mmCIF file of C-alpha atoms in Angstrom:
data_model
loop_
_atom_site.group_PDB
_atom_site.id
_atom_site.type_symbol
_atom_site.label_atom_id
_atom_site.label_comp_id
_atom_site.label_asym_id
_atom_site.label_seq_id
_atom_site.Cartn_x
_atom_site.Cartn_y
_atom_site.Cartn_z
ATOM 1 C CA MET A 1 -9.292 -4.724 -8.117
ATOM 2 C CA LEU A 2 -12.523 -6.826 -8.052
ATOM 3 C CA ARG A 3 -12.444 -7.262 -11.744
ATOM 4 C CA CYS A 4 -8.977 -8.357 -11.764
ATOM 5 C CA ALA A 5 -9.683 -10.782 -8.947
ATOM 6 C CA PHE A 6 -12.701 -12.348 -11.136
ATOM 7 C CA GLU A 7 -10.311 -12.510 -14.167
ATOM 8 C CA ARG A 8 -7.798 -14.319 -12.015
ATOM 9 C CA LYS A 9 -4.984 -11.884 -12.689
ATOM 10 C CA TYR A 10 -3.428 -12.370 -9.323
ATOM 11 C CA ASP A 11 -3.467 -15.055 -6.733
ATOM 12 C CA CYS A 12 -2.656 -12.964 -3.660
ATOM 13 C CA LEU A 13 -3.897 -9.402 -2.977
ATOM 14 C CA TYR A 14 -1.813 -7.215 -0.503
ATOM 15 C CA LEU A 15 -4.209 -4.496 0.744
ATOM 16 C CA VAL A 16 -2.260 -1.597 2.219
ATOM 17 C CA SER A 17 -4.845 0.339 4.300
ATOM 18 C CA ARG A 18 -6.170 0.787 7.727
ATOM 19 C CA ASP A 19 -9.715 1.952 6.600
ATOM 20 C CA SER A 20 -12.842 -0.065 6.314
ATOM 21 C CA ASP A 21 -13.770 1.327 2.779
ATOM 22 C CA MET A 22 -12.309 -1.703 1.024
ATOM 23 C CA ALA A 23 -14.051 -4.148 3.205
ATOM 24 C CA PRO A 24 -16.908 -4.933 0.705
ATOM 25 C CA VAL A 25 -14.398 -5.782 -1.982
ATOM 26 C CA ALA A 26 -12.320 -7.955 0.288
ATOM 27 C CA SER A 27 -15.380 -9.662 1.490
ATOM 28 C CA ILE A 28 -16.421 -10.607 -2.065
ATOM 29 C CA ILE A 29 -12.940 -11.773 -2.977
ATOM 30 C CA LYS A 30 -12.672 -13.924 0.175
ATOM 31 C CA LYS A 31 -16.283 -15.493 -0.050
ATOM 32 C CA GLN A 32 -15.792 -16.258 -3.669
ATOM 33 C CA LYS A 33 -12.114 -17.583 -3.108
ATOM 34 C CA LEU A 34 -10.805 -15.519 -5.898
ATOM 35 C CA ALA A 35 -7.370 -14.816 -4.171
ATOM 36 C CA LYS A 36 -5.510 -14.942 -0.893
ATOM 37 C CA LEU A 37 -5.862 -11.755 1.097
ATOM 38 C CA ARG A 38 -3.026 -10.142 3.020
ATOM 39 C CA LEU A 39 -3.450 -6.831 5.069
ATOM 40 C CA LEU A 40 -0.613 -4.354 5.630
ATOM 41 C CA THR A 41 -1.134 -1.216 7.738
ATOM 42 C CA PRO A 42 1.204 1.837 8.368
ATOM 43 C CA PRO A 43 3.602 1.596 11.134
ATOM 44 C CA GLU A 44 2.020 1.934 14.733
ATOM 45 C CA LEU A 45 -1.554 1.973 13.373
ATOM 46 C CA ASP A 46 -3.987 -0.761 13.647
ATOM 47 C CA PRO A 47 -6.451 -1.644 10.986
ATOM 48 C CA SER A 48 -10.123 -1.046 11.218
ATOM 49 C CA SER A 49 -12.036 -3.756 13.057
ATOM 50 C CA GLU A 50 -14.336 -4.295 9.965
ATOM 51 C CA ILE A 51 -11.453 -5.164 7.568
ATOM 52 C CA SER A 52 -9.684 -7.249 10.295
ATOM 53 C CA LYS A 53 -12.813 -9.366 10.684
ATOM 54 C CA ILE A 54 -12.561 -10.183 6.986
ATOM 55 C CA ILE A 55 -8.737 -10.435 6.301
ATOM 56 C CA GLY A 56 -7.153 -10.764 9.732
ATOM 57 C CA ARG A 57 -4.834 -8.528 11.613
ATOM 58 C CA GLY A 58 -2.152 -8.638 8.972
ATOM 59 C CA GLY A 59 1.120 -6.967 9.511
ATOM 60 C CA HIS A 60 2.633 -3.564 9.711
ATOM 61 C CA ILE A 61 4.916 -1.748 7.144
ATOM 62 C CA LYS A 62 8.089 -1.100 8.767
ATOM 63 C CA GLU A 63 9.599 2.372 9.131
ATOM 64 C CA VAL A 64 12.779 1.290 7.425
ATOM 65 C CA HIS A 65 10.774 0.213 4.269
ATOM 66 C CA LEU A 66 9.003 3.495 4.167
ATOM 67 C CA LYS A 67 12.385 5.420 4.304
ATOM 68 C CA LYS A 68 13.779 3.211 1.382
ATOM 69 C CA ALA A 69 10.647 3.997 -0.739
ATOM 70 C CA LEU A 70 10.983 7.783 -0.477
ATOM 71 C CA LEU A 71 11.622 9.768 -3.595
ATOM 72 C CA LYS A 72 15.124 11.276 -3.877
ATOM 73 C CA ASP A 73 15.397 15.126 -3.179
ATOM 74 C CA VAL A 74 16.417 15.723 -6.788
ATOM 75 C CA TYR A 75 16.611 13.835 -10.052
ATOM 76 C CA THR A 76 19.248 14.989 -12.610
ATOM 77 C CA ASP A 77 19.817 14.437 -16.335
ATOM 78 C CA GLU A 78 23.139 13.135 -17.650
ATOM 79 C CA ARG A 79 24.464 16.843 -17.672
ATOM 80 C CA GLY A 80 23.644 17.216 -13.911
ATOM 81 C CA LYS A 81 20.759 19.540 -14.688
ATOM 82 C CA ILE A 82 17.843 19.130 -12.037
ATOM 83 C CA VAL A 83 14.876 17.728 -14.060
ATOM 84 C CA VAL A 84 12.544 16.707 -11.147
ATOM 85 C CA LYS A 85 12.674 17.953 -7.473
ATOM 86 C CA ARG A 86 10.613 16.351 -4.706
ATOM 87 C CA PRO A 87 7.879 18.743 -3.478
ATOM 88 C CA SER A 88 8.623 19.963 -0.033
ATOM 89 C CA GLU A 89 5.274 18.581 1.341
ATOM 90 C CA TYR A 90 6.613 15.000 0.603
ATOM 91 C CA ASP A 91 9.887 15.687 2.592
ATOM 92 C CA PRO A 92 10.130 13.077 5.461
ATOM 93 C CA PRO A 93 9.463 14.443 8.988
ATOM 94 C CA THR A 94 12.635 15.457 10.773
ATOM 95 C CA GLU A 95 13.475 13.427 13.840
#
């Protein structure tokens, strides 16, 4: 991520996290003015105070977007044979 910033391979970085482990990288990118930084966090969770101080509060990923991004239960070939099945641990929670 940092190397690509120095190589100017992007002009805006969307960091999807609520941890502070990416704070040093975000700090370098911001101080060097290598790219714009945007922060996204999971629904109903706030980012760490350390990363918020660098990037700002950002926004939340919406639940509807997570649901749209889920893998389908199964993927089949042209004959209808199941070629990939989503592991049960990736099943969405039941409401």
